[in-house]
mmCIF file of C-alpha atoms in Angstrom:
data_model
loop_
_atom_site.group_PDB
_atom_site.id
_atom_site.type_symbol
_atom_site.label_atom_id
_atom_site.label_comp_id
_atom_site.label_asym_id
_atom_site.label_seq_id
_atom_site.Cartn_x
_atom_site.Cartn_y
_atom_site.Cartn_z
ATOM 1 C CA MET B 1 -3.952 14.054 -20.840
ATOM 2 C CA SER B 2 -4.923 13.153 -17.084
ATOM 3 C CA LEU B 3 -7.750 14.907 -15.647
ATOM 4 C CA LEU B 4 -6.469 13.999 -12.293
ATOM 5 C CA SER B 5 -4.236 17.170 -10.226
ATOM 6 C CA ARG B 6 -0.695 18.441 -10.510
ATOM 7 C CA GLN B 7 -0.044 20.009 -6.774
ATOM 8 C CA VAL B 8 0.372 18.380 -3.697
ATOM 9 C CA GLN B 9 -1.311 19.149 -1.098
ATOM 10 C CA PRO B 10 1.145 20.779 1.335
ATOM 11 C CA ALA B 11 1.459 18.182 5.109
ATOM 12 C CA GLU B 12 0.103 20.738 6.930
ATOM 13 C CA THR B 13 -3.663 20.367 5.183
ATOM 14 C CA TYR B 14 -4.078 17.167 7.184
ATOM 15 C CA LEU B 15 -1.901 16.339 9.355
ATOM 16 C CA ALA B 16 -2.848 19.791 11.864
ATOM 17 C CA LYS B 17 -6.011 17.216 12.031
ATOM 18 C CA LEU B 18 -4.884 14.937 14.223
ATOM 19 C CA THR B 19 -5.411 14.244 16.932
ATOM 20 C CA SER B 20 -2.924 13.664 19.819
ATOM 21 C CA ALA B 21 -4.871 9.668 20.028
ATOM 22 C CA ASP B 22 -3.434 9.713 16.368
ATOM 23 C CA TRP B 23 -0.397 10.324 16.450
ATOM 24 C CA ALA B 24 -0.348 7.976 19.662
ATOM 25 C CA ILE B 25 -1.447 5.270 17.511
ATOM 26 C CA LEU B 26 1.586 6.215 14.700
ATOM 27 C CA ALA B 27 4.203 6.308 17.165
ATOM 28 C CA LYS B 28 2.768 2.546 18.492
ATOM 29 C CA ARG B 29 3.614 2.138 14.753
ATOM 30 C CA ARG B 30 -0.498 0.862 14.458
ATOM 31 C CA VAL B 31 -1.862 1.289 10.618
ATOM 32 C CA LEU B 32 -3.957 4.782 11.486
ATOM 33 C CA LEU B 33 -7.580 4.939 10.128
ATOM 34 C CA LYS B 34 -9.729 7.791 9.886
ATOM 35 C CA GLY B 35 -13.280 8.426 8.266
ATOM 36 C CA GLY B 36 -15.789 6.342 7.141
ATOM 37 C CA LYS B 37 -18.656 4.822 4.445
ATOM 38 C CA GLY B 38 -16.521 5.775 0.992
ATOM 39 C CA GLN B 39 -13.347 7.996 2.033
ATOM 40 C CA TYR B 40 -10.692 7.403 4.030
ATOM 41 C CA ALA B 41 -7.805 8.553 5.183
ATOM 42 C CA VAL B 42 -4.787 5.869 6.570
ATOM 43 C CA MET B 43 -1.762 6.370 7.508
ATOM 44 C CA VAL B 44 1.698 3.864 9.252
ATOM 45 C CA ALA B 45 4.855 4.995 10.337
ATOM 46 C CA THR B 46 8.081 4.105 9.398
ATOM 47 C CA PRO B 47 11.793 3.774 9.843
ATOM 48 C CA THR B 48 12.785 3.918 5.805
ATOM 49 C CA ASP B 49 14.012 6.554 4.226
ATOM 50 C CA ALA B 50 12.033 8.343 0.794
ATOM 51 C CA GLU B 51 14.334 6.826 -1.279
ATOM 52 C CA THR B 52 13.221 3.169 -0.657
ATOM 53 C CA ALA B 53 9.624 3.956 0.443
ATOM 54 C CA TRP B 54 9.482 5.932 -3.137
ATOM 55 C CA ALA B 55 10.862 3.066 -5.162
ATOM 56 C CA VAL B 56 8.237 0.249 -3.639
ATOM 57 C CA LEU B 57 4.962 2.526 -3.802
ATOM 58 C CA THR B 58 6.087 2.512 -8.078
ATOM 59 C CA ASP B 59 7.042 -0.759 -7.865
ATOM 60 C CA TYR B 60 3.743 -1.574 -9.888
ATOM 61 C CA GLU B 61 5.037 -4.529 -11.614
ATOM 62 C CA ASN B 62 4.984 -6.032 -8.629
ATOM 63 C CA PHE B 63 2.559 -5.453 -6.240
ATOM 64 C CA HIS B 64 1.103 -8.734 -6.048
ATOM 65 C CA ARG B 65 5.197 -9.940 -4.960
ATOM 66 C CA PHE B 66 3.775 -7.918 -1.772
ATOM 67 C CA LEU B 67 0.426 -7.004 -1.539
ATOM 68 C CA PRO B 68 -1.871 -8.590 0.328
ATOM 69 C CA THR B 69 -4.951 -9.471 -2.805
ATOM 70 C CA VAL B 70 -3.370 -8.914 -6.294
ATOM 71 C CA VAL B 71 -2.696 -12.172 -8.286
ATOM 72 C CA LYS B 72 -0.600 -10.016 -11.004
ATOM 73 C CA SER B 73 0.221 -6.105 -11.909
ATOM 74 C CA ARG B 74 1.553 -4.845 -14.320
ATOM 75 C CA VAL B 75 1.443 -1.537 -16.451
ATOM 76 C CA ILE B 76 0.093 -0.693 -19.776
ATOM 77 C CA GLN B 77 1.065 2.885 -20.638
ATOM 78 C CA SER B 78 3.909 4.516 -18.817
ATOM 79 C CA GLU B 79 4.164 8.032 -20.307
ATOM 80 C CA GLY B 80 6.277 10.317 -18.289
ATOM 81 C CA GLY B 81 5.324 10.873 -14.019
ATOM 82 C CA ARG B 82 1.891 9.351 -16.320
ATOM 83 C CA THR B 83 1.825 5.513 -15.735
ATOM 84 C CA ILE B 84 -1.371 2.917 -16.380
ATOM 85 C CA VAL B 85 -1.520 -0.064 -14.049
ATOM 86 C CA GLU B 86 -4.214 -3.548 -14.394
ATOM 87 C CA GLN B 87 -3.981 -5.191 -11.445
ATOM 88 C CA LEU B 88 -6.004 -8.794 -10.929
ATOM 89 C CA ASP B 89 -7.301 -8.717 -7.242
ATOM 90 C CA ARG B 90 -8.069 -11.929 -6.313
ATOM 91 C CA ARG B 91 -10.094 -12.401 -2.358
ATOM 92 C CA ARG B 92 -12.460 -14.424 -0.643
ATOM 93 C CA ILE B 93 -15.607 -12.731 0.333
ATOM 94 C CA LEU B 94 -18.113 -14.947 2.812
ATOM 95 C CA LEU B 95 -18.224 -18.904 0.559
ATOM 96 C CA SER B 96 -16.154 -17.471 -2.932
ATOM 97 C CA THR B 97 -12.727 -16.559 -3.799
ATOM 98 C CA VAL B 98 -13.657 -13.649 -6.331
ATOM 99 C CA GLU B 99 -11.902 -12.337 -8.919
ATOM 100 C CA SER B 100 -11.984 -8.525 -10.671
ATOM 101 C CA THR B 101 -9.438 -6.972 -13.102
ATOM 102 C CA VAL B 102 -9.332 -3.158 -12.130
ATOM 103 C CA ARG B 103 -6.967 -0.264 -14.646
ATOM 104 C CA THR B 104 -5.574 2.730 -12.897
ATOM 105 C CA GLU B 105 -3.957 5.833 -13.598
ATOM 106 C CA ASN B 106 -1.395 6.692 -11.002
ATOM 107 C CA LEU B 107 0.395 10.539 -12.048
ATOM 108 C CA GLU B 108 3.408 10.443 -9.469
ATOM 109 C CA ILE B 109 4.899 14.790 -8.392
ATOM 110 C CA ASP B 110 7.336 15.462 -7.319
ATOM 111 C CA ARG B 111 8.175 11.686 -5.592
ATOM 112 C CA GLN B 112 5.619 12.760 -3.420
ATOM 113 C CA GLN B 113 3.053 11.818 -3.932
ATOM 114 C CA ILE B 114 1.396 9.823 -6.301
ATOM 115 C CA SER B 115 -2.456 10.187 -7.791
ATOM 116 C CA PHE B 116 -5.118 7.758 -9.324
ATOM 117 C CA ARG B 117 -8.085 7.210 -9.903
ATOM 118 C CA LEU B 118 -10.258 3.933 -11.126
ATOM 119 C CA LEU B 119 -10.135 3.862 -15.037
ATOM 120 C CA GLU B 120 -11.682 0.731 -15.394
ATOM 121 C CA GLY B 121 -12.949 -2.131 -12.368
ATOM 122 C CA ASN B 122 -15.658 -3.189 -10.620
ATOM 123 C CA LEU B 123 -16.845 0.072 -8.851
ATOM 124 C CA GLN B 124 -18.706 2.639 -9.327
ATOM 125 C CA HIS B 125 -15.748 5.292 -8.621
ATOM 126 C CA MET B 126 -12.041 5.317 -6.658
ATOM 127 C CA TYR B 127 -9.816 8.410 -6.512
ATOM 128 C CA GLY B 128 -7.350 10.092 -4.131
ATOM 129 C CA HIS B 129 -3.821 10.023 -3.515
ATOM 130 C CA TRP B 130 -0.903 8.124 -1.306
ATOM 131 C CA ARG B 131 2.180 10.860 0.443
ATOM 132 C CA LEU B 132 4.988 10.844 1.553
ATOM 133 C CA ASP B 133 6.410 12.928 4.033
ATOM 134 C CA ALA B 134 8.823 13.986 6.965
ATOM 135 C CA ALA B 135 7.533 12.183 10.567
ATOM 136 C CA PRO B 136 7.333 15.181 12.419
ATOM 137 C CA ASP B 137 10.318 15.059 15.745
ATOM 138 C CA ALA B 138 8.131 13.418 17.970
ATOM 139 C CA LEU B 139 8.100 10.355 16.181
ATOM 140 C CA VAL B 140 11.408 10.280 14.850
ATOM 141 C CA GLY B 141 12.476 9.904 18.428
ATOM 142 C CA LYS B 142 10.550 6.341 18.100
ATOM 143 C CA ALA B 143 12.869 5.736 15.078
ATOM 144 C CA ALA B 144 9.956 6.925 12.728
ATOM 145 C CA HIS B 145 11.084 8.646 10.399
ATOM 146 C CA LEU B 146 9.259 9.213 7.780
ATOM 147 C CA LEU B 147 5.239 8.996 7.168
ATOM 148 C CA VAL B 148 3.115 7.443 4.193
ATOM 149 C CA SER B 149 -0.652 7.978 4.156
ATOM 150 C CA GLN B 150 -3.071 7.080 1.264
ATOM 151 C CA GLN B 151 -6.342 9.286 1.398
ATOM 152 C CA VAL B 152 -9.256 7.586 -1.009
ATOM 153 C CA TYR B 153 -12.703 7.806 -1.129
ATOM 154 C CA ALA B 154 -14.574 4.867 -3.657
ATOM 155 C CA GLU B 155 -17.556 3.920 -4.553
ATOM 156 C CA ALA B 156 -19.337 0.735 -5.521
ATOM 157 C CA ASP B 157 -23.135 -0.663 -6.489
ATOM 158 C CA VAL B 158 -23.529 -3.685 -4.112
ATOM 159 C CA GLY B 159 -26.950 -1.570 -3.546
ATOM 160 C CA PRO B 160 -28.539 -3.969 -0.047
ATOM 161 C CA PHE B 161 -24.974 -5.223 0.753
ATOM 162 C CA LYS B 162 -23.029 -1.568 0.570
ATOM 163 C CA SER B 163 -22.193 -1.955 4.615
ATOM 164 C CA MET B 164 -20.656 -5.161 3.397
ATOM 165 C CA PHE B 165 -18.457 -3.175 0.752
ATOM 166 C CA TYR B 166 -17.676 -0.471 3.452
ATOM 167 C CA ASN B 167 -15.355 -3.595 6.371
ATOM 168 C CA LEU B 168 -14.059 -4.481 3.277
ATOM 169 C CA PHE B 169 -11.907 -1.809 1.537
ATOM 170 C CA GLU B 170 -11.554 -1.178 5.380
ATOM 171 C CA THR B 171 -10.084 -4.064 5.807
ATOM 172 C CA SER B 172 -7.762 -3.785 2.421
ATOM 173 C CA LEU B 173 -6.913 -0.536 3.218
ATOM 174 C CA VAL B 174 -5.944 -1.770 5.864
ATOM 175 C CA ASP B 175 -4.138 -4.809 4.584
ATOM 176 C CA THR B 176 -2.976 -2.853 1.932
ATOM 177 C CA VAL B 177 -1.083 -0.492 3.661
ATOM 178 C CA LYS B 178 0.681 -2.738 6.535
ATOM 179 C CA ALA B 179 1.764 -5.004 3.600
ATOM 180 C CA ILE B 180 3.018 -1.877 1.574
ATOM 181 C CA ARG B 181 4.775 -0.960 4.984
ATOM 182 C CA ALA B 182 6.759 -4.197 5.450
ATOM 183 C CA GLU B 183 7.876 -4.098 2.207
ATOM 184 C CA MET B 184 9.659 -1.107 2.365
ATOM 185 C CA GLU B 185 10.912 -2.427 5.615
ATOM 186 C CA ARG B 186 12.083 -5.365 3.727
ATOM 187 C CA ARG B 187 13.630 -2.754 1.925
ATOM 188 C CA ALA B 188 15.045 -1.038 3.443
ATOM 189 C CA VAL B 189 17.388 -3.657 5.476
ATOM 190 C CA ALA B 190 18.354 -6.594 3.035
ATOM 191 C CA SER B 191 20.011 -2.930 1.503
ATOM 192 C CA GLU B 192 21.637 -2.123 4.706
ATOM 193 C CA LYS B 193 23.164 -5.658 4.494
ATOM 194 C CA ALA B 194 24.339 -5.980 0.797
ATOM 195 C CA GLN B 195 26.833 -2.279 1.777
#
């Protein structure tokens, strides 16, 4: 039994908190990152349809093909909408290369939200969710039909290096959501060409 919530948050819960400056960032196709110190919301707008976007977010076996620091990914267990995924992450930190294995539980809800939590890894905790929501009319006019967002809470026991951890984590969030959007758009173009 999963400890993750099966409830989908109403989009208004967080979209109403966005400022006009936030919407301007999204309209320019830039990544919106809000929060800090282990609590983040990251969002991008894309013209990709929801079906293609969902296929990318749930393509666990192929994360290593399009996520920047994932070098290996595999599904450990899958049961209904619950999937346990193991990833080998490799990144350069200062003068060394650091590898870590992360195992997450992912709960897919209504093809709109994926709630996740860390089961094993080198963080104290990490949990949150990915969301797909229809873009508001103001963005649809700019060829963005979908908002892809992630809320994540993460902490690591790194002693005096906590601020460095937060900086690296924030950079990783932005790089990851950019890579996910790029893969969504690549697949959408490939699908259009195939028709």
